[in-house]
PDB file of C-alpha atoms in Angstrom:
ATOM      1  CA  ASN A   1     111.844 104.897 109.124  1.00 72.00           C
ATOM      2  CA  ALA A   2     109.786 108.004 108.485  1.00 80.00           C
ATOM      3  CA  GLY A   3     106.564 106.058 109.097  1.00 92.00           C
ATOM      4  CA  VAL A   4     103.553 107.716 107.459  1.00 96.00           C
ATOM      5  CA  THR A   5     104.152 111.057 105.777  1.00 96.00           C
ATOM      6  CA  GLN A   6     101.593 113.487 104.379  1.00 97.00           C
ATOM      7  CA  THR A   7     101.804 116.510 102.138  1.00 97.00           C
ATOM      8  CA  PRO A   8     100.930 119.293 102.291  1.00 97.00           C
ATOM      9  CA  LYS A   9     100.711 120.118 106.000  1.00 96.00           C
ATOM     10  CA  PHE A  10      98.276 122.955 105.414  1.00 97.00           C
ATOM     11  CA  GLN A  11      96.212 124.145 102.450  1.00 96.00           C
ATOM     12  CA  VAL A  12      93.670 126.856 101.765  1.00 97.00           C
ATOM     13  CA  LEU A  13      91.292 126.367  98.841  1.00 97.00           C
ATOM     14  CA  LYS A  14      88.468 128.329  97.346  1.00 97.00           C
ATOM     15  CA  THR A  15      85.122 126.635  96.799  1.00 98.00           C
ATOM     16  CA  GLY A  16      85.221 124.651  93.568  1.00 97.00           C
ATOM     17  CA  GLN A  17      88.984 124.245  93.418  1.00 97.00           C
ATOM     18  CA  SER A  18      90.547 120.809  93.271  1.00 96.00           C
ATOM     19  CA  MET A  19      93.548 119.350  95.023  1.00 96.00           C
ATOM     20  CA  THR A  20      95.241 116.074  95.870  1.00 97.00           C
ATOM     21  CA  LEU A  21      96.471 115.104  99.306  1.00 98.00           C
ATOM     22  CA  GLN A  22      99.485 112.842  99.228  1.00 97.00           C
ATOM     23  CA  CYS A  23     100.321 110.046 101.649  1.00 97.00           C
ATOM     24  CA  ALA A  24     103.240 107.629 101.724  1.00 97.00           C
ATOM     25  CA  GLN A  25     104.388 104.937 104.136  1.00 96.00           C
ATOM     26  CA  ASP A  26     107.718 103.157 104.317  1.00 94.00           C
ATOM     27  CA  MET A  27     106.695 100.267 106.572  1.00 91.00           C
ATOM     28  CA  ASN A  28     105.722  97.897 103.735  1.00 90.00           C
ATOM     29  CA  HIS A  29     102.121  97.835 104.989  1.00 89.00           C
ATOM     30  CA  ASN A  30      99.392  96.406 102.818  1.00 86.00           C
ATOM     31  CA  SER A  31      96.446  98.475 104.020  1.00 86.00           C
ATOM     32  CA  MET A  32      96.109 102.243 103.898  1.00 90.00           C
ATOM     33  CA  TYR A  33      93.324 104.594 105.002  1.00 90.00           C
ATOM     34  CA  TRP A  34      92.094 108.158 104.775  1.00 94.00           C
ATOM     35  CA  TYR A  35      90.206 109.718 107.686  1.00 93.00           C
ATOM     36  CA  ARG A  36      88.858 113.184 108.359  1.00 95.00           C
ATOM     37  CA  GLN A  37      88.561 114.807 111.755  1.00 94.00           C
ATOM     38  CA  ASP A  38      86.281 117.756 112.366  1.00 92.00           C
ATOM     39  CA  PRO A  39      86.737 119.997 115.431  1.00 84.00           C
ATOM     40  CA  GLY A  40      85.927 118.230 118.692  1.00 79.00           C
ATOM     41  CA  MET A  41      85.091 115.005 116.908  1.00 81.00           C
ATOM     42  CA  GLY A  42      86.637 111.619 116.413  1.00 83.00           C
ATOM     43  CA  LEU A  43      87.994 110.439 113.094  1.00 86.00           C
ATOM     44  CA  ARG A  44      85.724 109.214 110.304  1.00 89.00           C
ATOM     45  CA  LEU A  45      86.863 106.857 107.570  1.00 88.00           C
ATOM     46  CA  ILE A  46      86.660 108.270 104.030  1.00 92.00           C
ATOM     47  CA  TYR A  47      88.258 105.580 101.874  1.00 91.00           C
ATOM     48  CA  TYR A  48      90.550 102.664 102.390  1.00 89.00           C
ATOM     49  CA  SER A  49      92.763 100.350 100.401  1.00 88.00           C
ATOM     50  CA  ALA A  50      93.192  96.821 101.674  1.00 83.00           C
ATOM     51  CA  SER A  51      96.028  96.144  99.257  1.00 83.00           C
ATOM     52  CA  GLU A  52      97.764  97.587  96.238  1.00 86.00           C
ATOM     53  CA  GLY A  53      95.329  97.977  93.368  1.00 86.00           C
ATOM     54  CA  THR A  54      92.174  97.942  95.478  1.00 87.00           C
ATOM     55  CA  THR A  55      90.179 100.763  97.039  1.00 90.00           C
ATOM     56  CA  ASP A  56      86.798 100.944  98.732  1.00 87.00           C
ATOM     57  CA  LYS A  57      84.474 103.453 100.355  1.00 88.00           C
ATOM     58  CA  GLY A  58      84.364 104.127 104.052  1.00 86.00           C
ATOM     59  CA  GLU A  59      81.807 106.011 106.124  1.00 84.00           C
ATOM     60  CA  VAL A  60      81.975 109.437 104.390  1.00 91.00           C
ATOM     61  CA  PRO A  61      83.231 109.019 100.771  1.00 93.00           C
ATOM     62  CA  ASN A  62      81.088 111.640  99.001  1.00 94.00           C
ATOM     63  CA  GLY A  63      83.124 114.377  97.358  1.00 96.00           C
ATOM     64  CA  TYR A  64      86.375 112.405  97.387  1.00 97.00           C
ATOM     65  CA  ASN A  65      88.294 110.039  95.157  1.00 97.00           C
ATOM     66  CA  VAL A  66      91.386 107.996  95.932  1.00 97.00           C
ATOM     67  CA  SER A  67      94.242 106.322  94.107  1.00 96.00           C
ATOM     68  CA  ARG A  68      96.469 103.562  95.425  1.00 94.00           C
ATOM     69  CA  LEU A  69      99.427 104.352  93.195  1.00 87.00           C
ATOM     70  CA  ASN A  70     101.626 101.566  94.518  1.00 94.00           C
ATOM     71  CA  LYS A  71     102.146  99.808  97.821  1.00 93.00           C
ATOM     72  CA  ARG A  72     103.702 102.910  99.402  1.00 95.00           C
ATOM     73  CA  GLU A  73     101.391 105.678  98.230  1.00 96.00           C
ATOM     74  CA  PHE A  74      97.698 106.434  98.678  1.00 97.00           C
ATOM     75  CA  SER A  75      96.341 109.788  97.515  1.00 97.00           C
ATOM     76  CA  LEU A  76      93.054 111.544  98.244  1.00 98.00           C
ATOM     77  CA  ARG A  77      91.553 113.917  95.697  1.00 98.00           C
ATOM     78  CA  LEU A  78      88.946 116.607  96.137  1.00 97.00           C
ATOM     79  CA  GLU A  79      87.573 117.363  92.670  1.00 93.00           C
ATOM     80  CA  SER A  80      85.479 120.389  93.642  1.00 96.00           C
ATOM     81  CA  ALA A  81      86.150 121.517  97.180  1.00 96.00           C
ATOM     82  CA  ALA A  82      83.279 122.669  99.399  1.00 97.00           C
ATOM     83  CA  PRO A  83      83.362 124.494 102.769  1.00 96.00           C
ATOM     84  CA  SER A  84      81.961 121.325 104.379  1.00 96.00           C
ATOM     85  CA  GLN A  85      85.255 119.643 103.522  1.00 97.00           C
ATOM     86  CA  THR A  86      87.167 121.949 105.827  1.00 97.00           C
ATOM     87  CA  SER A  87      88.780 119.479 108.190  1.00 97.00           C
ATOM     88  CA  VAL A  88      91.998 117.779 109.228  1.00 97.00           C
ATOM     89  CA  TYR A  89      92.806 114.781 107.056  1.00 98.00           C
ATOM     90  CA  PHE A  90      94.785 111.848 108.392  1.00 96.00           C
ATOM     91  CA  CYS A  91      96.323 109.037 106.444  1.00 96.00           C
ATOM     92  CA  ALA A  92      97.063 105.737 108.172  1.00 92.00           C
ATOM     93  CA  SER A  93      98.548 102.379 107.335  1.00 91.00           C
ATOM     94  CA  ASN A  94      98.173  98.980 108.905  1.00 84.00           C
ATOM     95  CA  GLU A  95     100.122  95.778 108.826  1.00 73.00           C
ATOM     96  CA  ILE A  96      97.686  92.949 108.412  1.00 62.00           C
ATOM     97  CA  ALA A  97      99.694  89.952 109.441  1.00 49.00           C
ATOM     98  CA  GLY A  98      96.942  87.548 108.543  1.00 48.00           C
ATOM     99  CA  VAL A  99      93.361  86.569 109.158  1.00 49.00           C
ATOM    100  CA  GLY A 100      92.554  86.549 112.830  1.00 48.00           C
ATOM    101  CA  VAL A 101      95.533  88.687 113.779  1.00 49.00           C
ATOM    102  CA  LYS A 102      94.956  92.168 115.121  1.00 60.00           C
ATOM    103  CA  GLY A 103      96.989  94.989 113.698  1.00 66.00           C
ATOM    104  CA  THR A 104      97.916  98.470 114.786  1.00 79.00           C
ATOM    105  CA  GLN A 105      97.196 101.486 112.638  1.00 84.00           C
ATOM    106  CA  TYR A 106      99.924 104.083 112.242  1.00 90.00           C
ATOM    107  CA  PHE A 107      98.822 107.623 111.510  1.00 93.00           C
ATOM    108  CA  GLY A 108     100.477 110.469 109.671  1.00 95.00           C
ATOM    109  CA  PRO A 109     100.733 114.024 111.055  1.00 95.00           C
ATOM    110  CA  GLY A 110      97.671 115.255 109.186  1.00 96.00           C
ATOM    111  CA  THR A 111      96.818 117.842 106.536  1.00 97.00           C
ATOM    112  CA  ARG A 112      94.806 120.848 107.644  1.00 97.00           C
ATOM    113  CA  LEU A 113      92.463 121.958 104.879  1.00 97.00           C
ATOM    114  CA  LEU A 114      90.464 125.163 104.871  1.00 97.00           C
ATOM    115  CA  VAL A 115      87.913 125.679 102.112  1.00 97.00           C
ATOM    116  CA  LEU A 116      86.644 129.225 101.771  1.00 97.00           C
TER     117      LEU A 116
ATOM    118  CA  LEU N   1      81.953  96.830 115.668  1.00 51.00           C
ATOM    119  CA  ALA N   2      81.172  97.628 119.261  1.00 59.00           C
ATOM    120  CA  LYS N   3      79.761 101.057 120.067  1.00 75.00           C
ATOM    121  CA  THR N   4      81.746 102.552 122.923  1.00 84.00           C
ATOM    122  CA  THR N   5      80.881 105.165 125.539  1.00 88.00           C
ATOM    123  CA  GLN N   6      83.462 107.063 127.577  1.00 93.00           C
ATOM    124  CA  PRO N   7      83.536 110.271 129.630  1.00 95.00           C
ATOM    125  CA  ILE N   8      83.970 113.442 127.614  1.00 94.00           C
ATOM    126  CA  SER N   9      86.612 114.868 129.932  1.00 96.00           C
ATOM    127  CA  MET N  10      88.660 114.135 133.049  1.00 97.00           C
ATOM    128  CA  ASP N  11      91.067 116.122 135.194  1.00 97.00           C
ATOM    129  CA  SER N  12      93.916 114.890 137.331  1.00 97.00           C
ATOM    130  CA  TYR N  13      97.252 115.974 138.760  1.00 97.00           C
ATOM    131  CA  GLU N  14     100.825 115.072 138.067  1.00 97.00           C
ATOM    132  CA  GLY N  15     101.969 111.895 139.790  1.00 96.00           C
ATOM    133  CA  GLN N  16      98.472 110.489 140.162  1.00 97.00           C
ATOM    134  CA  GLU N  17      97.157 107.280 138.624  1.00 97.00           C
ATOM    135  CA  VAL N  18      94.379 107.936 136.118  1.00 98.00           C
ATOM    136  CA  ASN N  19      91.718 105.415 135.191  1.00 98.00           C
ATOM    137  CA  ILE N  20      89.485 105.990 132.172  1.00 97.00           C
ATOM    138  CA  THR N  21      86.553 103.636 131.843  1.00 95.00           C
ATOM    139  CA  CYS N  22      84.863 102.750 128.585  1.00 93.00           C
ATOM    140  CA  SER N  23      81.514 100.993 128.198  1.00 91.00           C
ATOM    141  CA  HIS N  24      80.912  98.635 125.285  1.00 85.00           C
ATOM    142  CA  ASN N  25      77.734  96.713 126.117  1.00 81.00           C
ATOM    143  CA  ASN N  26      77.286  95.191 122.657  1.00 80.00           C
ATOM    144  CA  ILE N  27      80.823  94.000 122.133  1.00 81.00           C
ATOM    145  CA  ALA N  28      81.058  91.041 119.789  1.00 78.00           C
ATOM    146  CA  THR N  29      83.050  87.887 120.261  1.00 80.00           C
ATOM    147  CA  ASN N  30      85.542  88.976 117.613  1.00 75.00           C
ATOM    148  CA  ASP N  31      86.083  92.480 118.982  1.00 78.00           C
ATOM    149  CA  TYR N  32      89.284  93.517 120.683  1.00 83.00           C
ATOM    150  CA  ILE N  33      89.380  96.628 122.842  1.00 87.00           C
ATOM    151  CA  THR N  34      91.913  99.139 121.615  1.00 87.00           C
ATOM    152  CA  TRP N  35      92.970 102.501 123.001  1.00 92.00           C
ATOM    153  CA  TYR N  36      94.546 105.336 121.047  1.00 92.00           C
ATOM    154  CA  GLN N  37      96.017 108.613 122.284  1.00 95.00           C
ATOM    155  CA  GLN N  38      95.919 111.859 120.333  1.00 94.00           C
ATOM    156  CA  PHE N  39      97.860 115.030 121.078  1.00 94.00           C
ATOM    157  CA  PRO N  40      96.782 118.352 119.557  1.00 88.00           C
ATOM    158  CA  SER N  41      97.830 118.703 115.918  1.00 86.00           C
ATOM    159  CA  GLN N  42      98.941 115.074 115.683  1.00 91.00           C
ATOM    160  CA  GLY N  43      97.484 111.816 114.452  1.00 92.00           C
ATOM    161  CA  PRO N  44      96.267 109.192 116.934  1.00 92.00           C
ATOM    162  CA  ARG N  45      98.839 106.858 118.402  1.00 92.00           C
ATOM    163  CA  PHE N  46      98.200 103.270 119.488  1.00 89.00           C
ATOM    164  CA  ILE N  47      98.521 102.756 123.246  1.00 92.00           C
ATOM    165  CA  ILE N  48      97.284  99.294 124.147  1.00 91.00           C
ATOM    166  CA  GLN N  49      94.963  96.520 123.070  1.00 88.00           C
ATOM    167  CA  GLY N  50      93.372  93.575 124.838  1.00 88.00           C
ATOM    168  CA  TYR N  51      90.695  90.924 124.677  1.00 88.00           C
ATOM    169  CA  LYS N  52      90.175  89.789 128.241  1.00 88.00           C
ATOM    170  CA  THR N  53      91.658  90.209 131.757  1.00 86.00           C
ATOM    171  CA  LYS N  54      94.686  92.455 132.058  1.00 94.00           C
ATOM    172  CA  VAL N  55      97.257  93.681 129.597  1.00 93.00           C
ATOM    173  CA  THR N  56     100.239  95.832 130.541  1.00 95.00           C
ATOM    174  CA  ASN N  57     102.891  97.538 128.476  1.00 93.00           C
ATOM    175  CA  GLU N  58     105.431 100.272 129.096  1.00 92.00           C
ATOM    176  CA  VAL N  59     102.806 102.987 128.759  1.00 91.00           C
ATOM    177  CA  ALA N  60      99.592 101.737 130.356  1.00 96.00           C
ATOM    178  CA  SER N  61      97.512  98.870 131.673  1.00 97.00           C
ATOM    179  CA  LEU N  62      94.176  97.715 130.345  1.00 96.00           C
ATOM    180  CA  PHE N  63      91.671  95.893 132.519  1.00 96.00           C
ATOM    181  CA  ILE N  64      88.814  93.997 130.893  1.00 94.00           C
ATOM    182  CA  PRO N  65      86.382  92.080 133.150  1.00 93.00           C
ATOM    183  CA  ALA N  66      85.078  88.654 132.276  1.00 92.00           C
ATOM    184  CA  ASP N  67      81.823  89.926 130.735  1.00 91.00           C
ATOM    185  CA  ARG N  68      83.827  92.338 128.496  1.00 90.00           C
ATOM    186  CA  LYS N  69      81.103  94.978 128.674  1.00 90.00           C
ATOM    187  CA  SER N  70      83.557  97.592 129.871  1.00 92.00           C
ATOM    188  CA  SER N  71      87.266  98.238 130.037  1.00 93.00           C
ATOM    189  CA  THR N  72      89.526 100.544 132.028  1.00 96.00           C
ATOM    190  CA  LEU N  73      92.666 102.210 130.768  1.00 97.00           C
ATOM    191  CA  SER N  74      95.066 102.887 133.620  1.00 98.00           C
ATOM    192  CA  LEU N  75      97.858 105.447 133.282  1.00 97.00           C
ATOM    193  CA  PRO N  76     100.318 105.248 136.177  1.00 94.00           C
ATOM    194  CA  ARG N  77     101.855 108.415 137.620  1.00 93.00           C
ATOM    195  CA  VAL N  78     100.713 110.807 134.913  1.00 96.00           C
ATOM    196  CA  SER N  79     102.654 113.870 133.879  1.00 96.00           C
ATOM    197  CA  LEU N  80     101.676 117.073 132.103  1.00 96.00           C
ATOM    198  CA  SER N  81     102.648 115.451 128.812  1.00 95.00           C
ATOM    199  CA  ASP N  82      99.841 112.901 129.218  1.00 96.00           C
ATOM    200  CA  THR N  83      97.308 115.657 128.520  1.00 97.00           C
ATOM    201  CA  ALA N  84      95.609 114.358 125.387  1.00 97.00           C
ATOM    202  CA  VAL N  85      92.433 112.825 124.006  1.00 95.00           C
ATOM    203  CA  TYR N  86      92.079 109.093 124.624  1.00 96.00           C
ATOM    204  CA  TYR N  87      89.906 106.969 122.373  1.00 93.00           C
ATOM    205  CA  CYS N  88      88.432 103.585 123.233  1.00 90.00           C
ATOM    206  CA  LEU N  89      87.577 101.492 120.189  1.00 83.00           C
ATOM    207  CA  GLY N  90      86.015  98.131 119.582  1.00 73.00           C
ATOM    208  CA  ARG N  91      88.233  96.535 117.013  1.00 65.00           C
ATOM    209  CA  GLU N  92      87.141  93.528 115.052  1.00 57.00           C
ATOM    210  CA  VAL N  93      89.640  90.817 114.416  1.00 50.00           C
ATOM    211  CA  TYR N  94      90.529  90.997 110.751  1.00 49.00           C
ATOM    212  CA  SER N  95      88.585  88.344 108.878  1.00 49.00           C
ATOM    213  CA  GLY N  96      90.125  88.862 105.459  1.00 49.00           C
ATOM    214  CA  GLY N  97      86.932  90.300 104.011  1.00 48.00           C
ATOM    215  CA  GLY N  98      88.160  93.838 103.530  1.00 49.00           C
ATOM    216  CA  ALA N  99      89.712  96.701 105.374  1.00 52.00           C
ATOM    217  CA  ASP N 100      89.405  97.317 109.071  1.00 61.00           C
ATOM    218  CA  GLY N 101      88.930 101.042 109.343  1.00 66.00           C
ATOM    219  CA  LEU N 102      88.680 102.225 112.907  1.00 71.00           C
ATOM    220  CA  THR N 103      85.498 103.727 114.354  1.00 72.00           C
ATOM    221  CA  PHE N 104      86.335 106.637 116.630  1.00 77.00           C
ATOM    222  CA  GLY N 105      83.968 108.339 119.047  1.00 78.00           C
ATOM    223  CA  LYS N 106      84.682 111.743 120.589  1.00 82.00           C
ATOM    224  CA  GLY N 107      87.118 110.295 123.111  1.00 91.00           C
ATOM    225  CA  THR N 108      88.023 111.450 126.611  1.00 96.00           C
ATOM    226  CA  HIS N 109      89.885 114.707 126.948  1.00 96.00           C
ATOM    227  CA  LEU N 110      92.318 114.155 129.825  1.00 97.00           C
ATOM    228  CA  ILE N 111      93.797 117.275 131.387  1.00 97.00           C
ATOM    229  CA  ILE N 112      96.727 116.908 133.777  1.00 97.00           C
ATOM    230  CA  GLN N 113      97.455 119.818 136.067  1.00 96.00           C
ATOM    231  CA  PRO N 114     100.658 120.580 138.000  1.00 94.00           C
TER     232      PRO N 114
END
């Protein structure tokens, strides 16, 4: 299993440009997540998808949109990039075995985004 | 979810046992304590999780006292490769009401020296 994969690994954008970050998992997990990590900080949740066909906002959703294309794929789109969106973006997935059961999140390798 | 407090950084030496303590005074009944490890340029990786008393796996041990207001991650005989950031999280048991995104603080930067 490849686990959670992300593309691209690194991207440079100019202010106002748009781009989509791709994420895929091959573990048949229901839930998927997008986080951002700024230098010296912990991760902050941007958006999540509890199951195929559903998405919802996390802690810092402004400036982003997401699409849960199918069970495997969850993409993050920046419509008009801003320097404040310079960060490392991590995708994660989680197997929710059922109510009351704790699950472990599996993270991808990250996408480093620089907005000039 | 419980707010957690942990030291910003710690130093130790190869072969030593390292204990990282996390405070979570307002932990809720449904919260589990979970630790993640993050190496530079990588995503976080799950280490261990527990609710009460002691949990041990092949990587670490987790000690949680009866009042659950703190927890201690214990790494036995550390090596240089254990240099990483360690995050303590309060993790709510999934209730079926939505997603369970993790709440990360700044973590503890552990530096292992030769």
